[in-house]
Coordinates of C-alpha atoms and ligand atoms in Angstrom, one line a residue:
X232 CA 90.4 115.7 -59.9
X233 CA 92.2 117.7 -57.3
X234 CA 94.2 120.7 -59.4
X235 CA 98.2 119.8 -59.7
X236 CA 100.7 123.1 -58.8
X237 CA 103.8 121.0 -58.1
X238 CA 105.4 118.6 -59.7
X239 CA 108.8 116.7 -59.2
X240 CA 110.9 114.9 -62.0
X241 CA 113.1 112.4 -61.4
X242 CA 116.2 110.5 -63.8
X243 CA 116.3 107.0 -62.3
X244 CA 118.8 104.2 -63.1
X245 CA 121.9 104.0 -65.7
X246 CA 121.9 107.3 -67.3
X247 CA 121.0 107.6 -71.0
X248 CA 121.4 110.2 -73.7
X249 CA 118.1 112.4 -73.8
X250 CA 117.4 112.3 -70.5
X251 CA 118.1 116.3 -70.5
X252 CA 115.7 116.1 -73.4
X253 CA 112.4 114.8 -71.6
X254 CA 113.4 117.1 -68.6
X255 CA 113.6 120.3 -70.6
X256 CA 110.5 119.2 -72.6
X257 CA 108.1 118.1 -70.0
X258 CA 109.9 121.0 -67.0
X259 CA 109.1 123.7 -69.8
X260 CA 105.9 122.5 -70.8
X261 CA 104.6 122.2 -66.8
X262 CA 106.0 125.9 -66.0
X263 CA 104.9 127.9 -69.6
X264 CA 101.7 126.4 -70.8
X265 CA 100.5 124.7 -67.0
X266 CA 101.9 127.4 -65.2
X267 CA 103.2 124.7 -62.4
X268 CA 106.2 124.6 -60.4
X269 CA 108.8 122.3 -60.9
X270 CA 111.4 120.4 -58.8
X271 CA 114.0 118.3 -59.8
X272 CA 115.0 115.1 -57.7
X273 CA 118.5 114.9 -57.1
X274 CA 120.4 111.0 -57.8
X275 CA 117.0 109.3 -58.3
X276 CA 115.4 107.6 -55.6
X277 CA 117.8 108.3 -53.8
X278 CA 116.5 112.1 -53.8
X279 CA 113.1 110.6 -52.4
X280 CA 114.8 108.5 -50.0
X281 CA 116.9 111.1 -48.4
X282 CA 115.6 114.1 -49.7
X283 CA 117.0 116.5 -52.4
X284 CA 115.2 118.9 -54.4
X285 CA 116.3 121.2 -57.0
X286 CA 113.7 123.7 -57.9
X287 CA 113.9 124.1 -61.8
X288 CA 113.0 127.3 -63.6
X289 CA 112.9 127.7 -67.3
X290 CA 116.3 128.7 -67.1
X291 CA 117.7 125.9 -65.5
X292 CA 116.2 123.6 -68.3
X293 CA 117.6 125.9 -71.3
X294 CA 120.4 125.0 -73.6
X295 CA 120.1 121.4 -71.8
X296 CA 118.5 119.2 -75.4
X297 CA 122.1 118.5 -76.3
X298 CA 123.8 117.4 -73.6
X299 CA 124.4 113.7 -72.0
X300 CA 123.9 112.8 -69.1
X301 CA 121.4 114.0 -66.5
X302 CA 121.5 117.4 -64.5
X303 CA 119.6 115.6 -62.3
X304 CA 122.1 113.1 -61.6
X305 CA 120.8 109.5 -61.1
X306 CA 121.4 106.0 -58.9
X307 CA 120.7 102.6 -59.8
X308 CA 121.2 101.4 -56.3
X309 CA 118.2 103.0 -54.5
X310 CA 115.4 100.9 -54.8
X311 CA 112.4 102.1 -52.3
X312 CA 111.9 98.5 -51.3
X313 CA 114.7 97.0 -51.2
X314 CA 117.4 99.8 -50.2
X315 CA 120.6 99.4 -48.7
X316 CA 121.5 102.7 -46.8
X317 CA 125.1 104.0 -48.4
X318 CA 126.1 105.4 -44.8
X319 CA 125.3 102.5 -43.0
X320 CA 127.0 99.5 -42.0
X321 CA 124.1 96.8 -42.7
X322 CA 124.1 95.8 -46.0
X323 CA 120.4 94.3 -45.2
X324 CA 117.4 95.8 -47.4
X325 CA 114.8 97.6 -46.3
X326 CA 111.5 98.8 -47.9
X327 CA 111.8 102.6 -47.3
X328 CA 108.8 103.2 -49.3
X329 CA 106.6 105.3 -46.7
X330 CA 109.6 107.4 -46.3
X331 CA 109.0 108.3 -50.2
X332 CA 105.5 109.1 -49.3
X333 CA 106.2 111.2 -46.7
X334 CA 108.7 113.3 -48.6
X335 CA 106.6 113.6 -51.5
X336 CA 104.0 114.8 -49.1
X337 CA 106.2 117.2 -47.0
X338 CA 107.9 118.5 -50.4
X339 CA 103.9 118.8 -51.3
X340 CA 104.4 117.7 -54.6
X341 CA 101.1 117.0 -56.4
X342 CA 102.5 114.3 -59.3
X343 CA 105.9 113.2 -60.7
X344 CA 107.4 112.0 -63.5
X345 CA 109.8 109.4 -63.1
X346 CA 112.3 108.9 -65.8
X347 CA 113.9 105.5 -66.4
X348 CA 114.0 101.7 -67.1
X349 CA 112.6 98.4 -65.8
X350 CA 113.7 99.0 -62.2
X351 CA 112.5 102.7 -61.7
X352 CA 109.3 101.7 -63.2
X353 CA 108.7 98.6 -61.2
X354 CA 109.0 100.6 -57.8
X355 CA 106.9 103.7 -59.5
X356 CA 104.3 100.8 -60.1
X357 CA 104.1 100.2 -56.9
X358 CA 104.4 103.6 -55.3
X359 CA 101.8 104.5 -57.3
X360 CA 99.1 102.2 -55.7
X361 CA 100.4 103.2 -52.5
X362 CA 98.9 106.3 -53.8
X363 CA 101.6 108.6 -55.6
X364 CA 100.3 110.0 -58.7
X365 CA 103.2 108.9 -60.8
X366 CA 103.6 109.2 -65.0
X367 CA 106.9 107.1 -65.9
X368 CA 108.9 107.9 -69.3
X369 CA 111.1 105.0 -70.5
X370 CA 114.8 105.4 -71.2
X371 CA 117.6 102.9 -71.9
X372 CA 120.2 102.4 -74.2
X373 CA 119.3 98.6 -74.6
X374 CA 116.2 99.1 -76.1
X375 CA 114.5 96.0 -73.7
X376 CA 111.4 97.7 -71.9
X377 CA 108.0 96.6 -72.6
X378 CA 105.2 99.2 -73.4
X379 CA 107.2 100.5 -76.0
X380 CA 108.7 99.8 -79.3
X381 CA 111.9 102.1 -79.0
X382 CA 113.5 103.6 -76.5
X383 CA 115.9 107.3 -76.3
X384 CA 119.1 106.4 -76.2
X385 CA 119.0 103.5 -78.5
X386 CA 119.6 105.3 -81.4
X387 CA 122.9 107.0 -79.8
X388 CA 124.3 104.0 -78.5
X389 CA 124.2 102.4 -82.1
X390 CA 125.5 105.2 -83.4
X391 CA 128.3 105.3 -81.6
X392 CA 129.1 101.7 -81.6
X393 CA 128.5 101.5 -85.9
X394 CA 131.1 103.9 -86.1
X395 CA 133.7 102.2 -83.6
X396 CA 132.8 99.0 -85.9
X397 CA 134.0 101.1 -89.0
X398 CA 136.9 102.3 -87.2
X399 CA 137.9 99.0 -85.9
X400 CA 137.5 97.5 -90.0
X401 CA 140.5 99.5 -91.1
X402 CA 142.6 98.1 -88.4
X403 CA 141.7 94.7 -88.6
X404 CA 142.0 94.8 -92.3
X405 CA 145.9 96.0 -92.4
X406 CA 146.7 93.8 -89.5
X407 CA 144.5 90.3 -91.0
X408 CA 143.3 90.5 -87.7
X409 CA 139.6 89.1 -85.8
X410 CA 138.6 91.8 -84.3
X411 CA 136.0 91.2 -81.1
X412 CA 133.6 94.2 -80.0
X413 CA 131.7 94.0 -77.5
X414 CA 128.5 96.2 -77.2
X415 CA 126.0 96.4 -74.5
X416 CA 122.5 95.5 -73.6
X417 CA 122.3 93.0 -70.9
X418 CA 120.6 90.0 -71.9
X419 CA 118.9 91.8 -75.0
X420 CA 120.7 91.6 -78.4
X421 CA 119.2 94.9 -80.1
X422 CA 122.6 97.5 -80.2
X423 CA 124.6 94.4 -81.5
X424 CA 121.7 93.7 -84.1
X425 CA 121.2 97.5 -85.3
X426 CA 125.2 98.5 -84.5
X427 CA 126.7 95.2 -86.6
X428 CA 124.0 95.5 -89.3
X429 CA 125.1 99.5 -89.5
X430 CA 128.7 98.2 -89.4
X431 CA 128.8 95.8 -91.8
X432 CA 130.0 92.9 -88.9
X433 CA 131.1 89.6 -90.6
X434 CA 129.7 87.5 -87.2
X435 CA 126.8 89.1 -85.0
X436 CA 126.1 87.3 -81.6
X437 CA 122.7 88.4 -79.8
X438 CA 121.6 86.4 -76.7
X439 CA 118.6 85.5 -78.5
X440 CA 120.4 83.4 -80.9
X441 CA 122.7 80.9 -78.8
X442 CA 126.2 80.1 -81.0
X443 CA 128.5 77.3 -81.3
X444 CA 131.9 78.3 -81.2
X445 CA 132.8 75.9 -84.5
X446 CA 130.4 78.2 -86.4
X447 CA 132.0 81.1 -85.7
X448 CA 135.4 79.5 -86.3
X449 CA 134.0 78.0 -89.5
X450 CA 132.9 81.5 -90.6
X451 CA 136.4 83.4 -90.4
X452 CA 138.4 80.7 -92.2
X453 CA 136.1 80.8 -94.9
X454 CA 136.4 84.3 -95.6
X455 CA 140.3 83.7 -95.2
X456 CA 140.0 81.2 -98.1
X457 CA 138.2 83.9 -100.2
X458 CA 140.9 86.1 -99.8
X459 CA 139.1 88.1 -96.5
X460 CA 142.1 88.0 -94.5
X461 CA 140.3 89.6 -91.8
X462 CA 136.6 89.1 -89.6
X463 CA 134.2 91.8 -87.6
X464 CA 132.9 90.6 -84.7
X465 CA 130.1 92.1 -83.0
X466 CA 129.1 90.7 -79.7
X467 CA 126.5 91.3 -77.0
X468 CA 127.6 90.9 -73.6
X469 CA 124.7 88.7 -72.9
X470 CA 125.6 86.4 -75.6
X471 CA 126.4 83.0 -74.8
X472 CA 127.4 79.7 -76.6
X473 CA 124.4 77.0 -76.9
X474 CA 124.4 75.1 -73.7
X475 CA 126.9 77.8 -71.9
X476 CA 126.7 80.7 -69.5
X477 CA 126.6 84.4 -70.1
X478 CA 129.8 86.2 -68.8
X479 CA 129.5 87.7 -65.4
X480 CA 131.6 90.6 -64.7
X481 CA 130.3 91.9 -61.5
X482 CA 127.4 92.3 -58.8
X483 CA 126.1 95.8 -57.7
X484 CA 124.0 95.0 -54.4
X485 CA 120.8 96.9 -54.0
X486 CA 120.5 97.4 -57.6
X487 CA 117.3 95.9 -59.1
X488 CA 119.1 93.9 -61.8
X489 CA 122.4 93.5 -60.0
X490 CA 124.2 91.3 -62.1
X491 CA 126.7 92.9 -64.5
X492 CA 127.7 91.0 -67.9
X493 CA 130.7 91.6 -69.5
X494 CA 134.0 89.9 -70.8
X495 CA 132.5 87.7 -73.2
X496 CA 134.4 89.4 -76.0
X497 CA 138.1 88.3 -74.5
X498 CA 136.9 84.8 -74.0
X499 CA 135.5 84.4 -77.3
X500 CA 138.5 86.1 -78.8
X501 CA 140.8 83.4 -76.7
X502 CA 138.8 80.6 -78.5
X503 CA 139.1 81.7 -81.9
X504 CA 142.5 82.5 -81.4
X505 CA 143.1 78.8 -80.7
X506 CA 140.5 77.6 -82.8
X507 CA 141.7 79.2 -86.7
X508 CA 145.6 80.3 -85.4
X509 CA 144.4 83.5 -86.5
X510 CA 145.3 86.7 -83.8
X511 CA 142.7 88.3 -82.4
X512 CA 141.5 91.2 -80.3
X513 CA 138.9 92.1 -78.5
X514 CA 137.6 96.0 -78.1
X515 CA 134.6 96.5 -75.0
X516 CA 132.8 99.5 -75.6
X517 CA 131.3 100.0 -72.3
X518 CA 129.5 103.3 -71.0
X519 CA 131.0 105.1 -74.3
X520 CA 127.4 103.8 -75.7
X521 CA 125.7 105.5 -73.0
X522 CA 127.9 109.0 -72.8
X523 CA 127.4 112.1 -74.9
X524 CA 125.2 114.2 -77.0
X525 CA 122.0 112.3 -78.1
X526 CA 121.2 112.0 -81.6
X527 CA 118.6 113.7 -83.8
X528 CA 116.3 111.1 -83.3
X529 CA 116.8 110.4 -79.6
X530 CA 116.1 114.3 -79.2
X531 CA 112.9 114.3 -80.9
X532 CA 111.7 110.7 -79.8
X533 CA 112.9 112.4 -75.7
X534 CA 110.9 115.6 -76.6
X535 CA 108.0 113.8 -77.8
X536 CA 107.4 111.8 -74.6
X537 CA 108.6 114.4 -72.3
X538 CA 105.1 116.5 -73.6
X539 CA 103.1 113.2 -73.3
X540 CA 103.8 112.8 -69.5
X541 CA 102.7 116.3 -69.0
X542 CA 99.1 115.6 -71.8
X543 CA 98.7 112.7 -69.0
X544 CA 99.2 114.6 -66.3
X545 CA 97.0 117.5 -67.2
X546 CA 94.0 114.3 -67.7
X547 CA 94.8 113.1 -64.8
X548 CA 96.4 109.6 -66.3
X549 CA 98.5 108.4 -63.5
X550 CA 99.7 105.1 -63.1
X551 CA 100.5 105.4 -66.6
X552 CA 104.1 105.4 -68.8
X553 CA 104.5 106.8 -71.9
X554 CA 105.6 105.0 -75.1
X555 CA 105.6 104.8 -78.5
X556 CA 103.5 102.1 -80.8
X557 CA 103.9 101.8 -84.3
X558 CA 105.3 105.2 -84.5
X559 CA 102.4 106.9 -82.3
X560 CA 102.7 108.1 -79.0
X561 CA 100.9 105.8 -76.9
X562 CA 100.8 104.8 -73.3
X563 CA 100.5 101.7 -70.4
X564 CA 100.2 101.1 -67.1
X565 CA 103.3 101.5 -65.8
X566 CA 103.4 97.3 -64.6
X567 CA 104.2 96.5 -68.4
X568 CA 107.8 97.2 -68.4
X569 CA 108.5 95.2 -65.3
X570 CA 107.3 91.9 -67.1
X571 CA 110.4 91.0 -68.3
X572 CA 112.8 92.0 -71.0
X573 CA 111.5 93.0 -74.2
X574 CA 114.2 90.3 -76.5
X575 CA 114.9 90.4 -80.0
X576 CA 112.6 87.8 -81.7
X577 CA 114.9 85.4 -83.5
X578 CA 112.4 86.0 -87.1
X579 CA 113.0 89.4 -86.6
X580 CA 113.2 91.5 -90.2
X581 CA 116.4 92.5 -89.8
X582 CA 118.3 89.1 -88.9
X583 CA 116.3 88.3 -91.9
X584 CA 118.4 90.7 -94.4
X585 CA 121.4 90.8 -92.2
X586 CA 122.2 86.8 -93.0
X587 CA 120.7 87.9 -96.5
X588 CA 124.4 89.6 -97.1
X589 CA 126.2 87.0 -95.5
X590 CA 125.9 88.0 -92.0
X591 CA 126.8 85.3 -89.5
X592 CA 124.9 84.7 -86.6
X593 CA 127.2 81.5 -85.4
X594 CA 124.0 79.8 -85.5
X595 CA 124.1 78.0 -88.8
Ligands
F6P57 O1 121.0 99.2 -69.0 C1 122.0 100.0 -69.5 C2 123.3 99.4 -69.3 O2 124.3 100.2 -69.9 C3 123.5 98.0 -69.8 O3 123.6 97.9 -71.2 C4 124.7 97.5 -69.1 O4 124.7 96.1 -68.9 C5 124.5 98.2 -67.7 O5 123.6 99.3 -67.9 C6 125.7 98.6 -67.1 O6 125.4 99.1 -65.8 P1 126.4 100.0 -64.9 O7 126.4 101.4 -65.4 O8 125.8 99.9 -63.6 O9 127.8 99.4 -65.0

């Protein structure tokens, strides 16, 4: 096993809180107990593509656990096969990989650890059988990626979202109001499960779980004839009625996944508006769930597997991403997480309890 001495980390994709976290664990563990030397890349790929490094001391890594964000900065349009140059006129793609290679090479970094979600893994899957000794650590907000059972960043984005669902319930109460919020998580339903559940929502609407619009209707004027004057409800943006189409907001060329979901909240509001006479509105949360200090648990859960990449690359476990399985740090080859979304299964516990307490799913 030829001996590592430098090492590059990289934040790929939408940015996260605890990104800082797995940096300062894994850029601290390489330079104290490895005694390696550590470079940052700057904007993700984008750093390989065109390079930019950012040689991290201890120094540069302390005082970072709590903050959002990445100091790294990140891109979720510069995919090594499929890149569109930012500069250029062409909007064609190219597969820029060897250029990665190269820089790697030149930079004479021995392994990296590559930080991020479905997309960043699926191009460090292939970069590493081009031969790039690559250890990926999972991030999102939405909680999808495969390989793992949770990711950092879940936690703060529910957290944030449960307590605009309780601030939204006071106004919706004194103004007899439906009040729409719309959460993230593309086509996966797990911040509006967790963040409604936390937040007491009346009506929760997951992608995995298709509604009809009467059920939802049906739902607020029976709590109006039980004297609930008001409804909560929480939607994901990849929710969609049975038979109908998600909500697209936008396209982001040369982003792995680039469609962009959003506005389903004002469209549902619209129909219920017409469909009880009741007034609603509608609140879209946005990046807010992605912004910001990273809870307790996302700090530990981002310390945790920022160590692991390094345990793996100490043995020499490349190809691999780090994870966590029934609460034990585990690990995969880093081709799991770009099988597909990991969804919300529709017998899932909590749906269970949530409809248990009356929780509307506008399914039934
Ligand atoms: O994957 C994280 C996420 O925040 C999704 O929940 C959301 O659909 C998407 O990223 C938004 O992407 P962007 O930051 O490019 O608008």
């Amino acid at each position: 096993m030829a001996e590592i001495k430098k090492i590059g980390i990289m934040t790929g994709g939408g940015d996260c809180p605890g990104l800082n976290a797995v940096i300062r664990a894994a850029a601290k563990r390489a330079i104290f107990e490895c005694g390696w030397e550590v470079h940052g890349i700057v904007d993700g790929y984008e750093g390989l593509i065109r390079p930019r490094f950012r040689r991290l001391q201890a120094s540069d890594v302390s005082g970072i656990l709590t903050i959002g964000g990445t100091i790294l900065g990140t891109s979720n349009t510069s995919d090594p096969y499929a890149y569109v140059d930012p500069l250029g006129s062409s909007k064609v793609k190219k597969d820029v990989s060897r250029r990665v290679l190269c820089n790697v090479r030149e930079k004479g970094l021995d392994a990296l650890i590559l930080i991020g979600g479905d997309g960043t893994m699926s191009s460090a899957a292939r970069l590493a059988r081009a031969g790039l000794k690559i250890i990926g650590v999972p991030k999102t907000i939405d909680n999808d990626l495969r390989g793992t059972d949770v990711t950092f960043g879940f936690d703060t984005a529910v957290s944030v979202a449960a307590e605009a669902i309780d601030r939204l319930h006071t106004t919706a109460q004194s103004h007899h109001r439906i009040m729409v919020v719309e959460v993230m998580g593309r086509r996966a339903g797990w911040i509006a499960l967790y963040a409604g559940t936390a937040g007491g929502g009346d009506i929760i609407l997951i992608p995995e779980i298709p509604f009809t619009l009467e059920t939802v209707a049906a739902k607020v004027n029976f709590r109006r004839k039980i004297g609930k004057r008001f409804s909560l409800v929480v939607i994901a943006e990849g929710a969609r009625p049975r038979g109908g189409e998600v909500v697209v907001k936008k396209r982001i060329e040369g982003s792995p996944d680039p469609i962009r979901l959003g506005g389903v909240g004002f469209v549902l509001a619209d129909q219920l508006e017409r469909l009880t006479g009741q007034e609603a509105r509608t609140v879209v949360l946005g990046h807010l769930q992605r912004g910001g200090s990273p809870t307790a648990a996302d700090r530990i859960l981002a310390t945790q597997l920022g160590h692991e990449a390094v345990s793996l690359a100490v043995r020499g476990a490349f190809g691999r991403m780090v994870g966590i399985r029934s609460g034990k740090i585990t690990s995969v080859t880093l081709d799991v997480p770009a099988k597909g979304q990991r969804l919300v299964p529709t017998d899932h516990p909590l749906i269970t309890a949530a409809r248990a307490v009356g929780t509307s799913f506008g399914d039934e």
